[in-house]
PDB file of C-alpha atoms in Angstrom:
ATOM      1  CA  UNK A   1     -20.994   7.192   8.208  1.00  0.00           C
ATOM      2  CA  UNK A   2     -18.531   5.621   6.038  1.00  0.00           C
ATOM      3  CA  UNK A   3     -17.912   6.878   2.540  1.00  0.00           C
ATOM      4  CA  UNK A   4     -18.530   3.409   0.886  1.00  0.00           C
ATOM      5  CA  UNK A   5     -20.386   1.082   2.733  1.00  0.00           C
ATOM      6  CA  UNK A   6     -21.329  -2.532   1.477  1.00  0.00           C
ATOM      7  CA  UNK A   7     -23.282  -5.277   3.110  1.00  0.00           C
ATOM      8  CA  UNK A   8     -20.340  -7.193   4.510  1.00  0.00           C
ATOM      9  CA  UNK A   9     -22.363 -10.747   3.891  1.00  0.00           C
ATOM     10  CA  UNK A  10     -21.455 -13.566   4.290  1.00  0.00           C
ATOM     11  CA  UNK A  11     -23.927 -14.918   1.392  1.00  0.00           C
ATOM     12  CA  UNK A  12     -23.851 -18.614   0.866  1.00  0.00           C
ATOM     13  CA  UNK A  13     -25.421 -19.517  -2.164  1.00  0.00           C
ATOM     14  CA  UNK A  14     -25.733 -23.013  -3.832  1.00  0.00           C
ATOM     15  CA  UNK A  15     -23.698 -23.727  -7.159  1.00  0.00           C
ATOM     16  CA  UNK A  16     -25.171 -22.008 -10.356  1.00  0.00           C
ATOM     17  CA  UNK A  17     -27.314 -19.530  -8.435  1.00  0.00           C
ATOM     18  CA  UNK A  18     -27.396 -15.765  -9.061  1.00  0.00           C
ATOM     19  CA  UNK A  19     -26.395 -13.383  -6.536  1.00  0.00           C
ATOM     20  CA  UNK A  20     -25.879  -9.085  -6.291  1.00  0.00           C
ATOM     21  CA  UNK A  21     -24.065  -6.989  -4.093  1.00  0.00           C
ATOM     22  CA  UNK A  22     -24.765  -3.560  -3.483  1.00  0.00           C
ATOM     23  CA  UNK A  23     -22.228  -0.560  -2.549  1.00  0.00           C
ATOM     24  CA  UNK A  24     -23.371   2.878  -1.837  1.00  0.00           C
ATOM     25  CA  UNK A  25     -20.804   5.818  -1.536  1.00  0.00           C
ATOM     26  CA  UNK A  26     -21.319   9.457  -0.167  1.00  0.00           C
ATOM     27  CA  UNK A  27     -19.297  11.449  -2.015  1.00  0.00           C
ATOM     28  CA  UNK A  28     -21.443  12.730  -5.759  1.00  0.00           C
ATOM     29  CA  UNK A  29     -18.087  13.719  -6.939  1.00  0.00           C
ATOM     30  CA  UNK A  30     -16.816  10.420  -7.223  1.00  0.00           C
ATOM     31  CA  UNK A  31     -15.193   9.369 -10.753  1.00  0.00           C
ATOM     32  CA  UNK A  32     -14.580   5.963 -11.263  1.00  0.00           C
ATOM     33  CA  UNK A  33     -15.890   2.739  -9.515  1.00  0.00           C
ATOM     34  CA  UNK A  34     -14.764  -0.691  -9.356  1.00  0.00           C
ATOM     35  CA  UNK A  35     -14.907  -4.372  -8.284  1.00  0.00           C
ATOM     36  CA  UNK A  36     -11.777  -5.990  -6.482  1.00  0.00           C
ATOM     37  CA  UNK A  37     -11.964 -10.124  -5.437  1.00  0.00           C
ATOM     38  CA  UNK A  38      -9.923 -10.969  -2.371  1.00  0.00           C
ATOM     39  CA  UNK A  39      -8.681 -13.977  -1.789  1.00  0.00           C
ATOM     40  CA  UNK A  40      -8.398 -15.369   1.930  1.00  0.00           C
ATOM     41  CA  UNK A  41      -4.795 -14.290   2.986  1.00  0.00           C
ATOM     42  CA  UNK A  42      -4.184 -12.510  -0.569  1.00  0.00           C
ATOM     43  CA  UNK A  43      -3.873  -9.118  -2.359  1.00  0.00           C
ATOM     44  CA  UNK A  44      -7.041  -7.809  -3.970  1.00  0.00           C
ATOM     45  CA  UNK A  45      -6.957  -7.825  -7.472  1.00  0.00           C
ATOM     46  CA  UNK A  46      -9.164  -6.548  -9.838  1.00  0.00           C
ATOM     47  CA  UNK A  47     -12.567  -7.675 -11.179  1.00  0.00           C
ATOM     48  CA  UNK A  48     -13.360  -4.957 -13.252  1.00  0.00           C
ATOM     49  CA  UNK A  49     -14.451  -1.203 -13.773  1.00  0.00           C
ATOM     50  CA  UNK A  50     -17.628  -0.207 -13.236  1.00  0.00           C
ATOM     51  CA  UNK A  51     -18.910   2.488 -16.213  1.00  0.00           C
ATOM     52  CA  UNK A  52     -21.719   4.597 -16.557  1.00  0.00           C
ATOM     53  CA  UNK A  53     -23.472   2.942 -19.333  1.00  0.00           C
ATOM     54  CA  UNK A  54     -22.838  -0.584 -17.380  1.00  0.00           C
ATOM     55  CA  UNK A  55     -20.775  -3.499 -18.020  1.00  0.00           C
ATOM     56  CA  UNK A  56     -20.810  -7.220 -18.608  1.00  0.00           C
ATOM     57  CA  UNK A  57     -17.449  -9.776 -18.562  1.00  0.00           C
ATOM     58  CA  UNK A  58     -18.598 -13.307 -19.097  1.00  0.00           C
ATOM     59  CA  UNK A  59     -21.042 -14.076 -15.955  1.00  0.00           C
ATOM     60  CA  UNK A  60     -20.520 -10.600 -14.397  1.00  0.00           C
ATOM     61  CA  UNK A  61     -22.359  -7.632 -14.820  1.00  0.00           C
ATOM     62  CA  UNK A  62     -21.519  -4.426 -13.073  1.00  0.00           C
ATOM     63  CA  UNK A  63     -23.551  -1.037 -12.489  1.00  0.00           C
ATOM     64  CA  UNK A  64     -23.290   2.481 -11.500  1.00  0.00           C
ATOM     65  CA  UNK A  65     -26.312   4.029 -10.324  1.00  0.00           C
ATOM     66  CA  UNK A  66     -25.376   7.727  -9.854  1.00  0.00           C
ATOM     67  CA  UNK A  67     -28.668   9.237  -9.203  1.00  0.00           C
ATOM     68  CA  UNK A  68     -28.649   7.190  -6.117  1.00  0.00           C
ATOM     69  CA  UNK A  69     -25.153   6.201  -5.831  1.00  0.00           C
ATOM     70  CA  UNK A  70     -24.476   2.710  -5.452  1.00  0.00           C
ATOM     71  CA  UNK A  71     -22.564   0.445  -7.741  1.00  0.00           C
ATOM     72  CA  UNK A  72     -23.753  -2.997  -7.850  1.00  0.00           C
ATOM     73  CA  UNK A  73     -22.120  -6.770  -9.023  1.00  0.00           C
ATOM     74  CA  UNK A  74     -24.225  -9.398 -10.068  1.00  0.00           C
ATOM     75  CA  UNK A  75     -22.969 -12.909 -10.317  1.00  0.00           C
ATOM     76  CA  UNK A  76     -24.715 -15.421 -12.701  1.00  0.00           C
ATOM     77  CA  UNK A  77     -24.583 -19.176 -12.459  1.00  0.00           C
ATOM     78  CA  UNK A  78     -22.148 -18.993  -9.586  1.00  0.00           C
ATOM     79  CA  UNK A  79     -19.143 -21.155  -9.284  1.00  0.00           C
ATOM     80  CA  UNK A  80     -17.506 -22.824  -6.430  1.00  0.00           C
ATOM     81  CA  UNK A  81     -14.281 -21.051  -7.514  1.00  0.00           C
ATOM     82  CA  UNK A  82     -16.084 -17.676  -7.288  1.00  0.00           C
ATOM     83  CA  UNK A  83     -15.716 -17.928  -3.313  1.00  0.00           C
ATOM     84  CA  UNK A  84     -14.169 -14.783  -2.055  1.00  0.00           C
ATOM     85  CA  UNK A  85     -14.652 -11.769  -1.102  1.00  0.00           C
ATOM     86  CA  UNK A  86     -15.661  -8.703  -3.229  1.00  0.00           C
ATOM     87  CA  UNK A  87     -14.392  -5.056  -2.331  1.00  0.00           C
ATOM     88  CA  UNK A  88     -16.186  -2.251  -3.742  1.00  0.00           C
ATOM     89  CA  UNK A  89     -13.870   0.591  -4.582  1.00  0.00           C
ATOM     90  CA  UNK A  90     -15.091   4.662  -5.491  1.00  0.00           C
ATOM     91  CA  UNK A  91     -12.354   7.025  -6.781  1.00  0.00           C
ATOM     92  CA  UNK A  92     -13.378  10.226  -5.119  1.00  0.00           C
ATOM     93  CA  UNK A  93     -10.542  12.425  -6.775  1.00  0.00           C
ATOM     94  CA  UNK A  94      -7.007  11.850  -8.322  1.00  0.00           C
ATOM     95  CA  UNK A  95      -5.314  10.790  -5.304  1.00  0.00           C
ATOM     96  CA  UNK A  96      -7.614   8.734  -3.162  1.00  0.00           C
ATOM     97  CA  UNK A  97      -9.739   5.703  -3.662  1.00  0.00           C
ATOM     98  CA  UNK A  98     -12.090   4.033  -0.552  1.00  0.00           C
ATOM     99  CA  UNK A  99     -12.532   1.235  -0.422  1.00  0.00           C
ATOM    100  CA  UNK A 100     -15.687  -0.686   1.080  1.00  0.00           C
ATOM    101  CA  UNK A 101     -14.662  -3.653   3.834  1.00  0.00           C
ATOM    102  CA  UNK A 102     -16.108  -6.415   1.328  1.00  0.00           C
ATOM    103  CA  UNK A 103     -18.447  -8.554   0.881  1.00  0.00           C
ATOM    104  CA  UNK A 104     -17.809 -12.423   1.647  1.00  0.00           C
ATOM    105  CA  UNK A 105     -19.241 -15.132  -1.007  1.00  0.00           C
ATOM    106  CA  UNK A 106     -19.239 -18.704   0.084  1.00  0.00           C
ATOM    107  CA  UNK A 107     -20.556 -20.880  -3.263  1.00  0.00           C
ATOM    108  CA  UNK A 108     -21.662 -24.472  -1.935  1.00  0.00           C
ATOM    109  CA  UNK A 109     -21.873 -27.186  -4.109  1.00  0.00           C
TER     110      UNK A 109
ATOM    111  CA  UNK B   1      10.010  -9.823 -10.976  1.00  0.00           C
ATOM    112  CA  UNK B   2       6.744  -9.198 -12.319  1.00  0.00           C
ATOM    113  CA  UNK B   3       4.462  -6.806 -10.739  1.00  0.00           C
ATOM    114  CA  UNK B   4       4.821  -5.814  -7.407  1.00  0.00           C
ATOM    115  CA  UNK B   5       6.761  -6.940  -4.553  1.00  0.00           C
ATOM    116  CA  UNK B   6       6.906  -6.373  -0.934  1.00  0.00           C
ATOM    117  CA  UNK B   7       9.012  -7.537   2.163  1.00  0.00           C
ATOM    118  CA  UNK B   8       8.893  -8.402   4.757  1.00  0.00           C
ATOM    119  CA  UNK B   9       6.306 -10.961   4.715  1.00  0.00           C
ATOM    120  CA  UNK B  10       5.643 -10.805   7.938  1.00  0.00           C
ATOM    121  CA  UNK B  11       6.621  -8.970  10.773  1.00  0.00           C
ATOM    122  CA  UNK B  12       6.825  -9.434  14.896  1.00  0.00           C
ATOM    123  CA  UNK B  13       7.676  -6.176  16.171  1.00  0.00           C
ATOM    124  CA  UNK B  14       8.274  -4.545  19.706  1.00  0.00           C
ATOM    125  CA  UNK B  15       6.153  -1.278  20.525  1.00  0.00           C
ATOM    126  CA  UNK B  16       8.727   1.761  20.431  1.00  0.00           C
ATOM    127  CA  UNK B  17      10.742   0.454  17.332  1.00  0.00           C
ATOM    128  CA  UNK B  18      11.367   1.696  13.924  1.00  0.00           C
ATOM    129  CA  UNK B  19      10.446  -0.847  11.095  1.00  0.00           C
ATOM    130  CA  UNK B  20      10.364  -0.108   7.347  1.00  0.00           C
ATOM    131  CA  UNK B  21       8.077  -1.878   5.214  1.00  0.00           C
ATOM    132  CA  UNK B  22       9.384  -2.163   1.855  1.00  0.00           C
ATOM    133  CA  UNK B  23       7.775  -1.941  -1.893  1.00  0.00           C
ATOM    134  CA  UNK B  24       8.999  -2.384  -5.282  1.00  0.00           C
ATOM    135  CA  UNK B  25       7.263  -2.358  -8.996  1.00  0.00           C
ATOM    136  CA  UNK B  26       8.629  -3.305 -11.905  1.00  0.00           C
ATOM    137  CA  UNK B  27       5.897  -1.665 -14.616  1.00  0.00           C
ATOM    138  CA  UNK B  28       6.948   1.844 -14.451  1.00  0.00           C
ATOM    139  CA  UNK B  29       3.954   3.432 -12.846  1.00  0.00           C
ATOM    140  CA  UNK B  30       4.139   6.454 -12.075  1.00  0.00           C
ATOM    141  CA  UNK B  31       1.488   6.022  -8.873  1.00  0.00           C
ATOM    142  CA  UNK B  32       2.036   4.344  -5.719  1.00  0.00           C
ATOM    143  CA  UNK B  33      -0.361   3.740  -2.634  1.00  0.00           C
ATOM    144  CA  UNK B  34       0.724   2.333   0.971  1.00  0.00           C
ATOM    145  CA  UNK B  35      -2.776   0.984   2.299  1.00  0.00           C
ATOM    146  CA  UNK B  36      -3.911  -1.057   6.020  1.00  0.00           C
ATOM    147  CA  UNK B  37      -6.332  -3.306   5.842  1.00  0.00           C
ATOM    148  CA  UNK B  38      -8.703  -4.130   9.292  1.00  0.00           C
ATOM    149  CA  UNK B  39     -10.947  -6.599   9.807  1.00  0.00           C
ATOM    150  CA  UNK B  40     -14.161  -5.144   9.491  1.00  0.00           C
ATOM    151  CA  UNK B  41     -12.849  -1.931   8.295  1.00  0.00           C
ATOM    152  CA  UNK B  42     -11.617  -2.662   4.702  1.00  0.00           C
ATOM    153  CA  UNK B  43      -8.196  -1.019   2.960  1.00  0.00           C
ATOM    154  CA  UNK B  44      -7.588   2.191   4.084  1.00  0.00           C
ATOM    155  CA  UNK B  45      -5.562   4.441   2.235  1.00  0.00           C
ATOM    156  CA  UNK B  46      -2.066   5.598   4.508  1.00  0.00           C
ATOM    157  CA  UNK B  47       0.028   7.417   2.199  1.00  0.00           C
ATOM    158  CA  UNK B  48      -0.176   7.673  -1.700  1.00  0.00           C
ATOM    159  CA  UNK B  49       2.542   9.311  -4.458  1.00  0.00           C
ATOM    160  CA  UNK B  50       1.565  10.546  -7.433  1.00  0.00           C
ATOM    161  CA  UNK B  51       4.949  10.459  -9.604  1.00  0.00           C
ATOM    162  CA  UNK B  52       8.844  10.052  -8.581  1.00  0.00           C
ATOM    163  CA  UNK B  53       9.615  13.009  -6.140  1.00  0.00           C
ATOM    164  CA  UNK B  54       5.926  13.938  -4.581  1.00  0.00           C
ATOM    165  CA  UNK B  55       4.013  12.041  -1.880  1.00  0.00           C
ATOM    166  CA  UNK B  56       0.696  13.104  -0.058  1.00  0.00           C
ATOM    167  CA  UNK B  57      -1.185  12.010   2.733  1.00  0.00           C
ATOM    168  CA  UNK B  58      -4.503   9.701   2.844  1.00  0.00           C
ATOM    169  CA  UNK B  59      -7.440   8.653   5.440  1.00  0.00           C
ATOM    170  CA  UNK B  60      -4.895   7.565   7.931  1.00  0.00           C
ATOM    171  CA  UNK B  61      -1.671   9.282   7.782  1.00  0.00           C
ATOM    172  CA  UNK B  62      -0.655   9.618  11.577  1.00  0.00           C
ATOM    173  CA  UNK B  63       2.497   7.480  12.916  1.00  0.00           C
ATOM    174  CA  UNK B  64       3.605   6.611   9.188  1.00  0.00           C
ATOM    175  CA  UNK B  65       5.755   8.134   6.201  1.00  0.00           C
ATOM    176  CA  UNK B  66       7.184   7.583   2.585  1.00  0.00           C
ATOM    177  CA  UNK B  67       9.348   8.351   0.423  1.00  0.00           C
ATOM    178  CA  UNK B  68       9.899   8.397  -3.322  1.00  0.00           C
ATOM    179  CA  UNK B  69      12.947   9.160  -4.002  1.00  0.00           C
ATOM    180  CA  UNK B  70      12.817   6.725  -7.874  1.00  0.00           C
ATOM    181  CA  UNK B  71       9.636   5.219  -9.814  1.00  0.00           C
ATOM    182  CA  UNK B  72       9.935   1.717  -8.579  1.00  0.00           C
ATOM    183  CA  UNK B  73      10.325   1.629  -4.400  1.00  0.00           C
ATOM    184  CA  UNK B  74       7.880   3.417  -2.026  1.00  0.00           C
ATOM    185  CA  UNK B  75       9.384   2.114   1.804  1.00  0.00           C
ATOM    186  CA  UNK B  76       6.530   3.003   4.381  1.00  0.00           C
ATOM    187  CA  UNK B  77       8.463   3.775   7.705  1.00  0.00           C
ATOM    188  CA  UNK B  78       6.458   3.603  10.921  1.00  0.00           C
ATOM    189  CA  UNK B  79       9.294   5.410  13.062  1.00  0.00           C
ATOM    190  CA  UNK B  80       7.735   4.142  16.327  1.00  0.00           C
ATOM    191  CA  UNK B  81       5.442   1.535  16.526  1.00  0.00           C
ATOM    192  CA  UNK B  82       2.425   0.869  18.500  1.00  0.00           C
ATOM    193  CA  UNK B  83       0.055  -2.385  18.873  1.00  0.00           C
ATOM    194  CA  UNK B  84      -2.706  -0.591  17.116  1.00  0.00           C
ATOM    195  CA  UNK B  85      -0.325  -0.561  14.091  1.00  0.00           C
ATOM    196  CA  UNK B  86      -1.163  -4.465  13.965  1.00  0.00           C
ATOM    197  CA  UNK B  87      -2.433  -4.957  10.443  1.00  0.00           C
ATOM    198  CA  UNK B  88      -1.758  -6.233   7.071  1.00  0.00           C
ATOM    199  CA  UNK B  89      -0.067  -3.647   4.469  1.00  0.00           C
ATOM    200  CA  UNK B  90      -0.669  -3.269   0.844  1.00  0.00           C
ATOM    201  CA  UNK B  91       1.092  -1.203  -1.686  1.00  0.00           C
ATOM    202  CA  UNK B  92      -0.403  -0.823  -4.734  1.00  0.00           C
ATOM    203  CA  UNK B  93       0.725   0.962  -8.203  1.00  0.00           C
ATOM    204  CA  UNK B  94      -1.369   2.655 -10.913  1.00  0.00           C
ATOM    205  CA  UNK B  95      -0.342   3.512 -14.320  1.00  0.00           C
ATOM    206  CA  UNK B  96      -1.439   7.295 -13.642  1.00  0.00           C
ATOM    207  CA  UNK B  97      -3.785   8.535 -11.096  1.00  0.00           C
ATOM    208  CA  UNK B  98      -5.806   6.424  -8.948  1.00  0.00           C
ATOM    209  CA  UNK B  99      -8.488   6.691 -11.262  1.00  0.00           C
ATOM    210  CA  UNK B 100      -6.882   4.044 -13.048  1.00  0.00           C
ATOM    211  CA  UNK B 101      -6.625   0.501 -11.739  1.00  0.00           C
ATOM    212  CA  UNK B 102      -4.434  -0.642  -8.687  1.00  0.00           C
ATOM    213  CA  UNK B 103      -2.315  -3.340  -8.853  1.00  0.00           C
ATOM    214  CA  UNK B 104      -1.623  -4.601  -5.270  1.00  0.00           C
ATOM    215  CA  UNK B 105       1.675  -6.583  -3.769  1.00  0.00           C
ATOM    216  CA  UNK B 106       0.893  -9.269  -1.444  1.00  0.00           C
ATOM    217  CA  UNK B 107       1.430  -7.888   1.667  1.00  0.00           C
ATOM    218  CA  UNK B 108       3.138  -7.353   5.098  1.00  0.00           C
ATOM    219  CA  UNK B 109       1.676  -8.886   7.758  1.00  0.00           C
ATOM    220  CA  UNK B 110       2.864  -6.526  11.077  1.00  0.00           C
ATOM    221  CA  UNK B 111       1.939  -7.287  14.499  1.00  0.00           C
ATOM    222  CA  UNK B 112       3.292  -5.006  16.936  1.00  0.00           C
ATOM    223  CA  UNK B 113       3.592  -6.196  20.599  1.00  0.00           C
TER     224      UNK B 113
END
């Protein structure tokens, strides 16, 4: 089994929809979680952190669900421009971080 | 420069020879990560350095190494190449720790014949 795991898609959703991706991850002792966006042919770069308490940035809200660990992204009134694909990533200790293969997002006008 | 760079861009190589992949930052982390990434298999983590002088290995270590011999390069050196070395290369930097976030170059795309 791999330590972080995420439905690797693709979704295709219509312009202004809502959509959430899950990521679960085996190891409890995991620190810190967070959301990278690929581009096709590009670097990842980063989203943002996932925190205990949750987040929100604009029409993204991120959660950490430690009891049953899984981190999840949710994605309100989708843009076209928010096509891409969304990495998962769980810091298990200082010197490591796993990454999930990503989740591809195809927003159709 | 701003950020992180790497070269080459891409890469035909031969099976059997040495090729150095190259990485340089410019923010004065003190963390620096060498990862693959595989189609279906995400970024794995190759090699990682914690500060100027220390490296370490990560999920996939075997047929690679580093060095970090100053704060701003980290060269991954595959000293022999084989076709399952065919991937795309990231290095990324962190301000700390890799609990804090990675900033990643562009990439090396490698494809060993």
């Amino acid at each position: 089994r791999k330590e972080v795991e995420q439905d690797p898609g693709p979704f295709n959703v219509p312009e202004g929809a809502t959509v959430a991706f899950n990521c679960t991850y085996s190891n409890s002792a995991s620190q810190s979680f967070f959301w990278y966006r690929q581009d096709c042919r590009k670097e990842p770069k980063l989203l943002m952190s996932v925190y205990s308490s949750g987040n929100e940035d604009g029409r993204f809200t991120a959660q950490l669900n430690r009891a049953s660990q899984y981190i999840s992204l949710l994605i309100r009134d989708s843009k076209l421009s928010d096509s891409a694909t969304y990495l998962c990533a769980v810091n298990p200790n200082n010197n490591d971080m796993r990454f999930g293969a990503g989740t591809r997002l195809t927003v159709k006008p | 420069i701003a950020g992180i760079t790497q070269a080459p861009t891409s890469q035909i190589l031969a099976a059997g020879r040495r090729m150095t992949l190259r990485c340089t930052q410019d923010m004065r982390h003190n963390a620096m990560y060498w990862y693959r990434q595989d189609l279906g298999l995400g970024l794995r983590l190759i090699h990682y350095s914690n500060t100027a002088g220390t490296t370490g290995k990560g999920e996939v270590p075997d047929g690679y190494s580093v060095s970090r011999a100053n704060t701003d390069d980290f060269p991954l050196t595959l000293a022999s190449a084989v076709p399952s070395q065919t991937s795309v290369y990231f290095c990324a930097s962190s301000d700390r720790s890799s609990t804090d976030t990675q900033y990643f170059g562009p990439g090396t795309r490698l494809t060993v014949l």
